[in-house]
Coordinates of C-alpha atoms and ligand atoms in Angstrom, one line a residue:
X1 CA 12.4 10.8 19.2
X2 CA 10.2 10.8 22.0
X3 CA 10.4 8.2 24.7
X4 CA 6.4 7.4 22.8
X5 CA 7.4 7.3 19.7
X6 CA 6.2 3.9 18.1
X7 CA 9.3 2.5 16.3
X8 CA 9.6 -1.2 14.0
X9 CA 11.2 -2.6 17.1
X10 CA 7.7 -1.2 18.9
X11 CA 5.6 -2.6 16.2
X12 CA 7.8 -6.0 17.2
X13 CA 6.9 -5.6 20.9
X14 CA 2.8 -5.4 20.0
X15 CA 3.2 -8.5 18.6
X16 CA 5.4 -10.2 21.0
X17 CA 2.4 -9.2 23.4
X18 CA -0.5 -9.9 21.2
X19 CA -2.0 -6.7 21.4
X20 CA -3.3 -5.6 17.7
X21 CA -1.5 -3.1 16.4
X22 CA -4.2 -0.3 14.5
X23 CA -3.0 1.5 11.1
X24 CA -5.1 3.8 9.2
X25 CA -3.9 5.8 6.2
X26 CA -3.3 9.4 6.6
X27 CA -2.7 12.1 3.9
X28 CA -2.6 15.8 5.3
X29 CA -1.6 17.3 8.7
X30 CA -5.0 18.3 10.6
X31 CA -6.2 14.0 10.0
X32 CA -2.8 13.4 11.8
X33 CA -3.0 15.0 14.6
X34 CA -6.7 13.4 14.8
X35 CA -5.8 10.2 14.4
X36 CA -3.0 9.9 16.8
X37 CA -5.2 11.7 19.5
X38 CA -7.5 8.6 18.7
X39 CA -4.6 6.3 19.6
X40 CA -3.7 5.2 16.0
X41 CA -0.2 3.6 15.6
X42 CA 0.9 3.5 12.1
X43 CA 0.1 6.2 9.7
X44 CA 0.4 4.7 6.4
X45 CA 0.6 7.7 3.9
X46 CA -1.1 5.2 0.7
X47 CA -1.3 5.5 -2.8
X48 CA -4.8 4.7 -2.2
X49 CA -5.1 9.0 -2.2
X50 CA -4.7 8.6 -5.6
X51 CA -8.9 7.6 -5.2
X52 CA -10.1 8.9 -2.1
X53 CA -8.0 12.7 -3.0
X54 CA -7.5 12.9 -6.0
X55 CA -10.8 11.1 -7.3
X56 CA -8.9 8.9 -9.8
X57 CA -10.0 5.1 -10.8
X58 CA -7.1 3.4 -9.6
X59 CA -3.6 4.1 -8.1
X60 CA -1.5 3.7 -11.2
X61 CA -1.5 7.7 -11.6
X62 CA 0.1 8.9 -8.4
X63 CA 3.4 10.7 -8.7
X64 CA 6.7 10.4 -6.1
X65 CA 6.1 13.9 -6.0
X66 CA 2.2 13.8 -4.7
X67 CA 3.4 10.9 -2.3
X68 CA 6.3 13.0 -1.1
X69 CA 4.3 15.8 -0.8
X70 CA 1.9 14.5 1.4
X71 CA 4.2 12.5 3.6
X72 CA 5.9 15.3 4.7
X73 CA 2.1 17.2 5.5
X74 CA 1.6 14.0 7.7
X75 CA 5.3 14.5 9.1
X76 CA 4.9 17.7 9.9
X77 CA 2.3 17.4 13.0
X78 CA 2.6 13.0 13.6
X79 CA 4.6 13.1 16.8
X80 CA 4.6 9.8 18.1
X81 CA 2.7 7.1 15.2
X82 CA 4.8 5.4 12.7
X83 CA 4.8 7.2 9.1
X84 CA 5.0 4.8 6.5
X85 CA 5.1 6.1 2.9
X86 CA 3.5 4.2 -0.3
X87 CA 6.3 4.1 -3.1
X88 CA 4.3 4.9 -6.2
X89 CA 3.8 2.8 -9.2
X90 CA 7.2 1.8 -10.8
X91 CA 9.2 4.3 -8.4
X92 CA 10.8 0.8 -7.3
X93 CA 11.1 -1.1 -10.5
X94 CA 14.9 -1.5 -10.1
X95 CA 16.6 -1.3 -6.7
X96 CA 18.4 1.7 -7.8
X97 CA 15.1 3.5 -8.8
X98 CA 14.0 2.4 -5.1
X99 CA 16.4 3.5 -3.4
X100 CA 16.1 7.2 -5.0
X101 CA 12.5 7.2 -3.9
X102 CA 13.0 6.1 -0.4
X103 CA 15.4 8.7 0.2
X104 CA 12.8 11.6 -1.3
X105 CA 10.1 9.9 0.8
X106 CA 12.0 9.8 3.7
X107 CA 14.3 12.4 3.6
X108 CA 12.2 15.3 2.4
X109 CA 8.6 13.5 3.6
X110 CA 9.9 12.3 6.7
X111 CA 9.0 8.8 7.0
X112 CA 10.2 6.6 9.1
X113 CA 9.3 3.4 6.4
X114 CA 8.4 2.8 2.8
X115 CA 5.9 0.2 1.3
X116 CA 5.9 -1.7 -1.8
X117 CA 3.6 -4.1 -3.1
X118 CA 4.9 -7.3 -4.4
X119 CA 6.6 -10.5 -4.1
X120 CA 10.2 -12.8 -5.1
X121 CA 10.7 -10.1 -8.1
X122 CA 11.4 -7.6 -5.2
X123 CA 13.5 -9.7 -2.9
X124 CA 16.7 -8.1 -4.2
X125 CA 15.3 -4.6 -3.8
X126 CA 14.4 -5.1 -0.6
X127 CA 17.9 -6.3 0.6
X128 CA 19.5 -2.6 -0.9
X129 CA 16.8 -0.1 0.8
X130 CA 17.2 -2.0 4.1
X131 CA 21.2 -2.1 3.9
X132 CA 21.3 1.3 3.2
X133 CA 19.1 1.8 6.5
X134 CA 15.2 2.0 4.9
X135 CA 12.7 0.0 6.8
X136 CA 10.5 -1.6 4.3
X137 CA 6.9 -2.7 4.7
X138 CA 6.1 -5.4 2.3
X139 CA 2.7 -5.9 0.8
X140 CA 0.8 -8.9 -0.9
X141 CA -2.5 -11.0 -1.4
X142 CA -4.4 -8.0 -3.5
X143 CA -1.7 -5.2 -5.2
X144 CA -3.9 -2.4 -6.1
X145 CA -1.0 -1.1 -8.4
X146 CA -1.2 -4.7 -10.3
X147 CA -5.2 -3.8 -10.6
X148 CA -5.0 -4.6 -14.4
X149 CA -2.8 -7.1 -14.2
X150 CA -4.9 -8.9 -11.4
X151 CA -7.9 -8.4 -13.8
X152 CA -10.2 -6.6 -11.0
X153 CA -9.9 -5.9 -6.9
X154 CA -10.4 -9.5 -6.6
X155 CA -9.9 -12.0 -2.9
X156 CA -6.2 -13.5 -3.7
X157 CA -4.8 -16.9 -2.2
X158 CA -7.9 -19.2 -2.3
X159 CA -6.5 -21.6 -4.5
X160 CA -3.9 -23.6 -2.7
X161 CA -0.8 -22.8 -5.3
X162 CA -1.5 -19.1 -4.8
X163 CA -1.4 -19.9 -1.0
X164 CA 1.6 -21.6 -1.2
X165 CA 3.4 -18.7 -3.4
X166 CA 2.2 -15.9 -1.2
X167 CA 3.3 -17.5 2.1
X168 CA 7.0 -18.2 0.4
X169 CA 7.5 -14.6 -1.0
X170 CA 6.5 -13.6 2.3
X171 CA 9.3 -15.9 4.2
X172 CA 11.6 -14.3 1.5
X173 CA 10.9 -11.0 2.5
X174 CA 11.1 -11.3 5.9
X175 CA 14.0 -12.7 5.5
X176 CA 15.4 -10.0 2.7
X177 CA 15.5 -7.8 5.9
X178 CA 11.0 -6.5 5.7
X179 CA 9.4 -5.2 8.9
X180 CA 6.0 -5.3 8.5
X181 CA 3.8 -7.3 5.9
X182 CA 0.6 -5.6 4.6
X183 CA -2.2 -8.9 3.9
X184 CA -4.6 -7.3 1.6
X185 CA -8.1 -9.2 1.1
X186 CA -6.6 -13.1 1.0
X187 CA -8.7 -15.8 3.3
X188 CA -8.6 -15.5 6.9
X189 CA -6.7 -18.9 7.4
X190 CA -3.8 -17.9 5.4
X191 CA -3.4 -14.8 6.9
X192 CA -3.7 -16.6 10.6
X193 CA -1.2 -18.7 9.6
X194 CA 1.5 -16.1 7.7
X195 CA 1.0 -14.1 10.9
X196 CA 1.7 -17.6 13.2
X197 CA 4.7 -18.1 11.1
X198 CA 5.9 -14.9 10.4
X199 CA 8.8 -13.0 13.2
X200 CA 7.2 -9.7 11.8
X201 CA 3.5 -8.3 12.3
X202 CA 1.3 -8.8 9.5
X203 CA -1.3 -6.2 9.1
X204 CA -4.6 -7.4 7.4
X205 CA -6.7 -5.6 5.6
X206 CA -9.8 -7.5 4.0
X207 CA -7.7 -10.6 5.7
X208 CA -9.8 -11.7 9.0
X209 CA -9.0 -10.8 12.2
X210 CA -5.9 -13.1 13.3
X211 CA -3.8 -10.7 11.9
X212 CA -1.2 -8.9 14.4
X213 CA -2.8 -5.5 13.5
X214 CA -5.5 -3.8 11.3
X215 CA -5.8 -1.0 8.1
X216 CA -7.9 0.6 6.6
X217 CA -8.5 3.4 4.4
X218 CA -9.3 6.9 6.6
X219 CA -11.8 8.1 3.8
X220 CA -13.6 4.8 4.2
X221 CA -13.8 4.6 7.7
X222 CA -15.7 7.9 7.9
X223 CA -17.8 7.6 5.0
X224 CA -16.1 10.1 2.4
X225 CA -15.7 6.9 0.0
X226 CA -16.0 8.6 -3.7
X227 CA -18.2 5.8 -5.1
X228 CA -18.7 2.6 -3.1
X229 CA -16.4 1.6 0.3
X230 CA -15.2 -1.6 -0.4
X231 CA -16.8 -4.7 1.5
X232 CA -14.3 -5.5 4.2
X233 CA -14.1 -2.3 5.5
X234 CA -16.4 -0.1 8.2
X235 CA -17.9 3.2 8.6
X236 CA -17.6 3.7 11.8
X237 CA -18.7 7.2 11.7
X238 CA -22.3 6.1 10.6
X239 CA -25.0 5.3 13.2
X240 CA -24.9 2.1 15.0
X241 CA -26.6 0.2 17.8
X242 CA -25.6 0.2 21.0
X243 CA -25.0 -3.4 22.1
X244 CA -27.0 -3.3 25.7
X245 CA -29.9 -1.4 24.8
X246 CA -30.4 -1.5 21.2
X247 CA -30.3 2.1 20.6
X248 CA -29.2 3.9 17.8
X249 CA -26.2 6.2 18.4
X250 CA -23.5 7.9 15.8
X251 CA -19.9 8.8 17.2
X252 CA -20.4 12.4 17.8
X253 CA -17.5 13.3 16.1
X254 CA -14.1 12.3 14.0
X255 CA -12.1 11.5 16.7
X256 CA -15.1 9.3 18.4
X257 CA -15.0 7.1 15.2
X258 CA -11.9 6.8 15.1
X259 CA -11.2 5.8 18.6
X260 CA -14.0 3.5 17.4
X261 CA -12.1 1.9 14.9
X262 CA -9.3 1.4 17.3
X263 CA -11.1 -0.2 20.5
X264 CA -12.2 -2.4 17.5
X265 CA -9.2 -3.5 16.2
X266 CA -7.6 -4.2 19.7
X267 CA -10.7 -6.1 21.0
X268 CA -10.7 -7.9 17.7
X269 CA -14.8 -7.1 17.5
X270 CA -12.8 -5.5 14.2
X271 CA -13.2 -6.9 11.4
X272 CA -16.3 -9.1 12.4
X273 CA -17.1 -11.8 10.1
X274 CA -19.3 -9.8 7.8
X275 CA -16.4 -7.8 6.8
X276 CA -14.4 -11.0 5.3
X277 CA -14.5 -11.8 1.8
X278 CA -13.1 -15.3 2.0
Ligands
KIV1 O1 -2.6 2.7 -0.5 C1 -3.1 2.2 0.5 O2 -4.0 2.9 1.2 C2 -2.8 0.9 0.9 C3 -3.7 0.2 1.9 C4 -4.9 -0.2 1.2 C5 -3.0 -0.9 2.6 O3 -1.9 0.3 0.4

């Protein structure tokens, strides 16, 4: 490990300091390399490839073996960002199951953390991948793998019990021994407050900008979306204006976006209000 290298107790440190940590999801080598040119922190190896890749509807399909596979092409050239690897649908349905897919993803893809999406059900899990020296990224609000449970991509957590559940499966998680919480598209003023209560960061996505750090999906952020780019989120490899002269200018290239997205996501100017759901 490099003295660089951004580590959970790094991740800690951002928000200790305040500064917004930025995240984007990565799936082969060359985006790597890009990305952590562009100053990106976390690489979170998603399930989400499952769409943007692979061109399927949801991410129920994606195998330990695809998400193995590709964590270790992110490994192979991410020399300083974080590499957190998506545990596939139902690779975590018992603890034991879990903890036989975190040591695939990071023993043969090389990251350095797991995420699974979920709340109190996963509490005990949780407890076994971290004693046995996984660091686990939690996720809740919207849990793309739950898409048909959920009954659509909807905003989670308006209505107050929801809330109320979300913030106390993520104070049992924490305290089950979780790093890092993913916030996917609940209201801005229950992710402000999870991430004013919460020791770890919270990273939003869809989730206002009081998080401690930002994701998004790459293919989104460049435009490569198959089919529509959800709401919250931001091309910022399309054309915009230029905020003193009005001009119309594009980044010039991949890594000009994406160092976009990430002066964004520090200033906070990302995600601006148009990019809340709630
Ligand atoms: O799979 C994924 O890309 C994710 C993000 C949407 C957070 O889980």
């Amino acid at each position: 490990m490099s003295a660089r290298t951004i580590t959970t107790a790094s991740l800690l440190a951002f928000k200790q300091r305040t500064e917004p940590i930025a995240c984007l999801t990565c799936y082969d080598a060359a985006f790597a390399q890009v990305l952590e040119r562009a100053g990106v922190e976390v690489l979170l190896v998603g399930d989400s490839l499952g769409m943007v890749v692979q061109g399927q509807p949801t991410t129920l399909s994606v195998t330990l073996e695809q998400m193995v596979y590709h964590s270790r092409c992110v490994t192979r050239t991410a020399e300083r960002s974080l590499v957190i690897a998506d545990m596939p649908f139902m690779s975590y349905a018992t603890p034991e199951r879990a903890v036989e897919a975190a040591a695939r993803l990071m023993g043969e893809g090389g990251a350095a953390m797991v995420k699974l999406e979920g709340g109190a059900p996963l509490v005990d899990t949780v407890a076994r991948l971290t004693a046995f020296g996984a660091p686990v990224c939690a996720h809740l609000g919207l849990l793309p793998q739950s898409v048909h449970q959920l009954g659509g991509y909807r905003v989670q957590g308006r209505e107050a019990a929801d809330a109320e559940r979300i913030e106390a499966d993520a104070l049992r998680l924490q305290d089950a021994g979780a790093s890092l919480l993913v916030l996917e598209c609940v209201p801005r003023a229950l992710a402000e407050a999870l991430s004013k209560r919460l020791r770890i960061p919270v990273i939003g996505i869809g989730s206002g900008n009081a998080c401690d750090g930002q994701v998004l999906v790459l293919h989104d952020v460049l435009g490569l979306t198959p089919g529509k780019a959800p709401r919250f989120s931001k091309n910022f490899l399309a054309a915009e204006s230029a905020p003193a002269t009005g001009e119309t200018v594009s980044a010039c290239c991949i890594e000009a976006a994406i160092k976009g997205y990430v002066a964004a996501v520090k200033s906070g100017a990302f995600p601006a209000p148009e990019h809340s759901l709630a």
